[in-house]
Amino acid sequence: MSPSSMTMKAVQLVSPDRPFVLRAVSIPEPEAGEVRVRIAACGVCRTDLHIQDGLLDLGKRDFTVGHEMAGTVDVCGAGVDQTWEGRKVVVYYYVGCGRCRYCRVGDDHLCPQPKAQPGFSSDGGYAEYITVPVKNCVPVPEHVDLAEAATMGCAGSTAVHAGRMAAIHPGDWMVINGTGGVGLALLQYARQAGGRVIAVGRGGARAQIALEMGAEHIIDVLETPDVASRVRELTGEGADVVFELLGTQAAMSSALNMLRRRGRMVMLGYTTDAFQFHPIDFIVREITLLGSVGSTLDDLYEAIELLARGVMRSPISEVLPLESFDTALMKTRQGGLDGRIVLSP
């Protein structure tokens, strides 16, 4: 659709616990310091389901969802170098206030009063176009597929951020509890950092992909009643780091039990379950508990560099038209896919 037609297709949140709606909305024009990106691909993330279900509710309504977006800059706003026009980019989905202690050091994802969070509380990528500050655009090399690049906008950059927080040392045993998009990206990041990886999942196609990506061991939870005991058996004492991506009480309890002394537990997943443990579980083994949310802009730059070098890849299960967003969300909710689903306007 040409910008001259004035409207575009966009999938929006009306309110939590209601289906997303496909609407015709005005095509945005970039303000000073912004660019407009013609979206080529937007990944479908499980967080989109959390937004639809109301588990993640930032209080905003009637905005376009989708936060894993990549495309081509088609218009530059005032003050933006015109050489950006025509460049392939992936979009960083935090726009911080620029003044707080977090933004000043590049931690826009922790800004308490962000200007915008595309796909979470402001217009995102389930659309034909988006306008964002030019600083939020990370260049994508010409040889890189935009569908894969789009998933780096969340899955890949989230993995880089969590991996950096975990302070992986060569030879560390890593357990990745969950083999979805973030889990597979974490597996690859941990391997390139020198970690030895045990992937925990539900078997199927994802287990084979995890093996191909360098996991030394696969644990199928459907066939292994006590995952923590199996991890201790494989590692001798326990894991140095567990990345917990499921967020259920059972998964969190298992993750804590499979750590060695001074192990690190990095939490990325969440459900409605509460996190409940006795302090002694942490104290006597000097366990470190870390929360990891989203990523910094620099994390996204690294994710794109790793993708461009072939060190990290993101299997794409299916590319669907924007109008098939309900099908994409349903398949993502069901799980068991051999890669990410991407929407293409």
PDB file of C-alpha atoms in Angstrom, residues 36-195:
ATOM      1  CA  ARG A  36       9.407   5.994   8.979  1.00  0.00           C
ATOM      2  CA  VAL A  37      10.051   2.313   8.466  1.00  0.00           C
ATOM      3  CA  ARG A  38       8.114   0.264   5.945  1.00  0.00           C
ATOM      4  CA  ILE A  39       7.745  -2.996   7.856  1.00  0.00           C
ATOM      5  CA  ALA A  40       8.784  -6.167   6.035  1.00  0.00           C
ATOM      6  CA  ALA A  41       8.491  -8.572   8.960  1.00  0.00           C
ATOM      7  CA  CYS A  42       7.258  -8.656  12.531  1.00  0.00           C
ATOM      8  CA  GLY A  43       7.894 -11.682  14.709  1.00  0.00           C
ATOM      9  CA  VAL A  44       5.115 -13.216  16.794  1.00  0.00           C
ATOM     10  CA  CYS A  45       6.299 -13.441  20.389  1.00  0.00           C
ATOM     11  CA  ARG A  46       4.673 -15.144  23.378  1.00  0.00           C
ATOM     12  CA  THR A  47       4.687 -11.739  25.062  1.00  0.00           C
ATOM     13  CA  ASP A  48       2.062 -10.717  22.513  1.00  0.00           C
ATOM     14  CA  LEU A  49      -0.121 -13.419  24.062  1.00  0.00           C
ATOM     15  CA  HIS A  50       0.559 -12.003  27.543  1.00  0.00           C
ATOM     16  CA  ILE A  51      -0.624  -8.598  26.286  1.00  0.00           C
ATOM     17  CA  GLN A  52      -3.743 -10.108  24.727  1.00  0.00           C
ATOM     18  CA  ASP A  53      -4.510 -12.082  27.889  1.00  0.00           C
ATOM     19  CA  GLY A  54      -3.932  -9.121  30.211  1.00  0.00           C
ATOM     20  CA  LEU A  55      -1.035 -10.782  32.046  1.00  0.00           C
ATOM     21  CA  LEU A  56       1.105  -7.863  30.827  1.00  0.00           C
ATOM     22  CA  ASP A  57      -0.947  -4.669  30.958  1.00  0.00           C
ATOM     23  CA  LEU A  58       0.791  -1.279  30.856  1.00  0.00           C
ATOM     24  CA  GLY A  59      -2.537   0.525  30.899  1.00  0.00           C
ATOM     25  CA  LYS A  60      -2.661   1.641  27.266  1.00  0.00           C
ATOM     26  CA  ARG A  61      -5.431   0.854  24.791  1.00  0.00           C
ATOM     27  CA  ASP A  62      -6.050   1.187  21.043  1.00  0.00           C
ATOM     28  CA  PHE A  63      -2.413   0.860  19.984  1.00  0.00           C
ATOM     29  CA  THR A  64      -0.733  -1.389  17.423  1.00  0.00           C
ATOM     30  CA  VAL A  65       0.881  -4.483  18.927  1.00  0.00           C
ATOM     31  CA  GLY A  66       4.021  -6.337  17.825  1.00  0.00           C
ATOM     32  CA  HIS A  67       7.568  -5.539  18.930  1.00  0.00           C
ATOM     33  CA  GLU A  68       9.905  -7.712  16.788  1.00  0.00           C
ATOM     34  CA  MET A  69      10.037  -5.548  13.693  1.00  0.00           C
ATOM     35  CA  ALA A  70      12.335  -5.053  10.752  1.00  0.00           C
ATOM     36  CA  GLY A  71      11.970  -3.264   7.453  1.00  0.00           C
ATOM     37  CA  THR A  72      13.295  -0.482   5.258  1.00  0.00           C
ATOM     38  CA  VAL A  73      13.483   3.233   6.033  1.00  0.00           C
ATOM     39  CA  ASP A  74      11.313   5.029   3.489  1.00  0.00           C
ATOM     40  CA  VAL A  75      11.079   8.600   4.843  1.00  0.00           C
ATOM     41  CA  CYS A  76      13.439  10.645   7.029  1.00  0.00           C
ATOM     42  CA  GLY A  77      12.169  13.381   9.313  1.00  0.00           C
ATOM     43  CA  ALA A  78      13.774  16.784   9.781  1.00  0.00           C
ATOM     44  CA  GLY A  79      17.340  16.637  10.995  1.00  0.00           C
ATOM     45  CA  VAL A  80      17.913  13.011   9.979  1.00  0.00           C
ATOM     46  CA  ASP A  81      20.742  12.191   7.580  1.00  0.00           C
ATOM     47  CA  GLN A  82      19.100  11.286   4.280  1.00  0.00           C
ATOM     48  CA  THR A  83      21.500   8.379   3.810  1.00  0.00           C
ATOM     49  CA  TRP A  84      19.196   6.424   6.134  1.00  0.00           C
ATOM     50  CA  GLU A  85      16.578   6.290   3.381  1.00  0.00           C
ATOM     51  CA  GLY A  86      16.444   2.838   1.806  1.00  0.00           C
ATOM     52  CA  ARG A  87      18.445   1.156   4.584  1.00  0.00           C
ATOM     53  CA  LYS A  88      17.372  -2.166   6.069  1.00  0.00           C
ATOM     54  CA  VAL A  89      16.891  -1.849   9.821  1.00  0.00           C
ATOM     55  CA  VAL A  90      15.580  -3.642  12.872  1.00  0.00           C
ATOM     56  CA  VAL A  91      13.766  -1.496  15.449  1.00  0.00           C
ATOM     57  CA  TYR A  92      14.703  -1.245  19.132  1.00  0.00           C
ATOM     58  CA  TYR A  93      11.449  -1.119  21.085  1.00  0.00           C
ATOM     59  CA  TYR A  94      12.282   1.175  24.007  1.00  0.00           C
ATOM     60  CA  VAL A  95      12.243   4.967  23.800  1.00  0.00           C
ATOM     61  CA  GLY A  96      13.458   6.190  27.172  1.00  0.00           C
ATOM     62  CA  CYS A  97      13.044   9.637  28.664  1.00  0.00           C
ATOM     63  CA  GLY A  98      16.711  10.341  27.936  1.00  0.00           C
ATOM     64  CA  ARG A  99      17.276  12.065  31.282  1.00  0.00           C
ATOM     65  CA  CYS A 100      17.048   9.496  34.096  1.00  0.00           C
ATOM     66  CA  ARG A 101      19.987   7.619  35.620  1.00  0.00           C
ATOM     67  CA  TYR A 102      19.133   4.546  33.532  1.00  0.00           C
ATOM     68  CA  CYS A 103      18.853   6.283  30.160  1.00  0.00           C
ATOM     69  CA  ARG A 104      22.081   8.201  30.773  1.00  0.00           C
ATOM     70  CA  VAL A 105      24.037   4.928  30.801  1.00  0.00           C
ATOM     71  CA  GLY A 106      22.112   3.210  27.990  1.00  0.00           C
ATOM     72  CA  ASP A 107      19.642   1.240  30.113  1.00  0.00           C
ATOM     73  CA  ASP A 108      16.547   2.642  28.381  1.00  0.00           C
ATOM     74  CA  HIS A 109      14.754  -0.647  29.073  1.00  0.00           C
ATOM     75  CA  LEU A 110      14.720   0.249  32.786  1.00  0.00           C
ATOM     76  CA  CYS A 111      13.488   3.834  32.320  1.00  0.00           C
ATOM     77  CA  PRO A 112      10.658   4.448  34.825  1.00  0.00           C
ATOM     78  CA  GLN A 113       8.932   6.945  32.526  1.00  0.00           C
ATOM     79  CA  PRO A 114       9.641   5.948  28.926  1.00  0.00           C
ATOM     80  CA  LYS A 115       8.396   8.121  26.095  1.00  0.00           C
ATOM     81  CA  ALA A 116       7.232   5.062  24.177  1.00  0.00           C
ATOM     82  CA  GLN A 117       7.419   1.274  24.106  1.00  0.00           C
ATOM     83  CA  PRO A 118       6.470   0.226  20.569  1.00  0.00           C
ATOM     84  CA  GLY A 119       4.291  -2.870  20.634  1.00  0.00           C
ATOM     85  CA  PHE A 120       3.799  -2.737  24.409  1.00  0.00           C
ATOM     86  CA  SER A 121       2.156   0.626  25.082  1.00  0.00           C
ATOM     87  CA  SER A 122       2.585   2.559  21.825  1.00  0.00           C
ATOM     88  CA  ASP A 123       2.224   1.674  18.153  1.00  0.00           C
ATOM     89  CA  GLY A 124       4.309  -1.335  17.151  1.00  0.00           C
ATOM     90  CA  GLY A 125       4.999  -3.596  14.218  1.00  0.00           C
ATOM     91  CA  TYR A 126       1.810  -5.511  13.360  1.00  0.00           C
ATOM     92  CA  ALA A 127       1.314  -2.870  10.691  1.00  0.00           C
ATOM     93  CA  GLU A 128       2.624  -1.627   7.376  1.00  0.00           C
ATOM     94  CA  TYR A 129       4.581   1.333   8.739  1.00  0.00           C
ATOM     95  CA  ILE A 130       5.996   2.679  11.989  1.00  0.00           C
ATOM     96  CA  THR A 131       7.761   5.897  12.950  1.00  0.00           C
ATOM     97  CA  VAL A 132      10.578   5.784  15.510  1.00  0.00           C
ATOM     98  CA  PRO A 133      13.577   7.897  16.537  1.00  0.00           C
ATOM     99  CA  VAL A 134      16.448   7.216  14.164  1.00  0.00           C
ATOM    100  CA  LYS A 135      18.611   6.145  17.139  1.00  0.00           C
ATOM    101  CA  ASN A 136      16.229   3.191  17.580  1.00  0.00           C
ATOM    102  CA  CYS A 137      17.108   1.829  14.151  1.00  0.00           C
ATOM    103  CA  VAL A 138      19.878  -0.768  14.007  1.00  0.00           C
ATOM    104  CA  PRO A 139      21.259  -1.254  10.483  1.00  0.00           C
ATOM    105  CA  VAL A 140      20.888  -4.738   9.004  1.00  0.00           C
ATOM    106  CA  PRO A 141      23.533  -5.922   6.497  1.00  0.00           C
ATOM    107  CA  GLU A 142      22.210  -6.550   3.000  1.00  0.00           C
ATOM    108  CA  HIS A 143      22.862 -10.303   3.126  1.00  0.00           C
ATOM    109  CA  VAL A 144      20.721 -10.773   6.255  1.00  0.00           C
ATOM    110  CA  ASP A 145      17.106 -11.901   5.886  1.00  0.00           C
ATOM    111  CA  LEU A 146      14.707  -9.374   7.411  1.00  0.00           C
ATOM    112  CA  ALA A 147      12.460 -12.092   8.867  1.00  0.00           C
ATOM    113  CA  GLU A 148      15.346 -13.432  10.933  1.00  0.00           C
ATOM    114  CA  ALA A 149      16.509  -9.921  11.762  1.00  0.00           C
ATOM    115  CA  ALA A 150      13.050  -9.042  13.084  1.00  0.00           C
ATOM    116  CA  THR A 151      13.204 -11.789  15.710  1.00  0.00           C
ATOM    117  CA  MET A 152      16.540 -10.423  16.910  1.00  0.00           C
ATOM    118  CA  GLY A 153      14.530  -7.363  17.998  1.00  0.00           C
ATOM    119  CA  CYS A 154      13.272  -9.354  20.983  1.00  0.00           C
ATOM    120  CA  ALA A 155      14.294 -13.015  21.124  1.00  0.00           C
ATOM    121  CA  GLY A 156      17.888 -12.433  20.067  1.00  0.00           C
ATOM    122  CA  SER A 157      18.541  -9.231  22.000  1.00  0.00           C
ATOM    123  CA  THR A 158      16.787 -10.578  25.111  1.00  0.00           C
ATOM    124  CA  ALA A 159      19.110 -13.586  24.979  1.00  0.00           C
ATOM    125  CA  VAL A 160      22.195 -11.389  24.643  1.00  0.00           C
ATOM    126  CA  HIS A 161      21.079  -9.266  27.605  1.00  0.00           C
ATOM    127  CA  ALA A 162      20.404 -12.279  29.840  1.00  0.00           C
ATOM    128  CA  GLY A 163      23.641 -13.923  28.749  1.00  0.00           C
ATOM    129  CA  ARG A 164      25.625 -10.831  29.623  1.00  0.00           C
ATOM    130  CA  MET A 165      23.931 -10.613  33.034  1.00  0.00           C
ATOM    131  CA  ALA A 166      24.807 -14.245  33.754  1.00  0.00           C
ATOM    132  CA  ALA A 167      28.536 -13.543  33.312  1.00  0.00           C
ATOM    133  CA  ILE A 168      29.202 -16.815  31.493  1.00  0.00           C
ATOM    134  CA  HIS A 169      32.683 -18.265  31.873  1.00  0.00           C
ATOM    135  CA  PRO A 170      34.195 -20.809  29.464  1.00  0.00           C
ATOM    136  CA  GLY A 171      33.318 -24.291  30.669  1.00  0.00           C
ATOM    137  CA  ASP A 172      30.319 -23.216  32.759  1.00  0.00           C
ATOM    138  CA  TRP A 173      27.378 -25.585  32.679  1.00  0.00           C
ATOM    139  CA  MET A 174      24.290 -23.767  31.415  1.00  0.00           C
ATOM    140  CA  VAL A 175      20.751 -25.091  31.702  1.00  0.00           C
ATOM    141  CA  ILE A 176      18.216 -23.440  29.428  1.00  0.00           C
ATOM    142  CA  ASN A 177      14.760 -24.271  30.730  1.00  0.00           C
ATOM    143  CA  GLY A 178      12.594 -23.710  27.658  1.00  0.00           C
ATOM    144  CA  THR A 179      13.433 -24.100  23.960  1.00  0.00           C
ATOM    145  CA  GLY A 180      11.308 -21.366  22.425  1.00  0.00           C
ATOM    146  CA  GLY A 181      12.711 -18.449  20.471  1.00  0.00           C
ATOM    147  CA  VAL A 182      14.537 -16.861  23.410  1.00  0.00           C
ATOM    148  CA  GLY A 183      15.730 -20.259  24.650  1.00  0.00           C
ATOM    149  CA  LEU A 184      17.289 -21.210  21.327  1.00  0.00           C
ATOM    150  CA  ALA A 185      18.906 -17.791  21.033  1.00  0.00           C
ATOM    151  CA  LEU A 186      20.289 -18.164  24.572  1.00  0.00           C
ATOM    152  CA  LEU A 187      21.652 -21.588  23.681  1.00  0.00           C
ATOM    153  CA  GLN A 188      23.646 -20.105  20.814  1.00  0.00           C
ATOM    154  CA  TYR A 189      24.836 -17.139  22.854  1.00  0.00           C
ATOM    155  CA  ALA A 190      25.962 -19.395  25.706  1.00  0.00           C
ATOM    156  CA  ARG A 191      27.831 -21.673  23.286  1.00  0.00           C
ATOM    157  CA  GLN A 192      29.737 -18.799  21.664  1.00  0.00           C
ATOM    158  CA  ALA A 193      30.674 -17.587  25.170  1.00  0.00           C
ATOM    159  CA  GLY A 194      32.173 -20.999  25.933  1.00  0.00           C
ATOM    160  CA  GLY A 195      29.334 -22.463  27.972  1.00  0.00           C
TER     161      GLY A 195
END
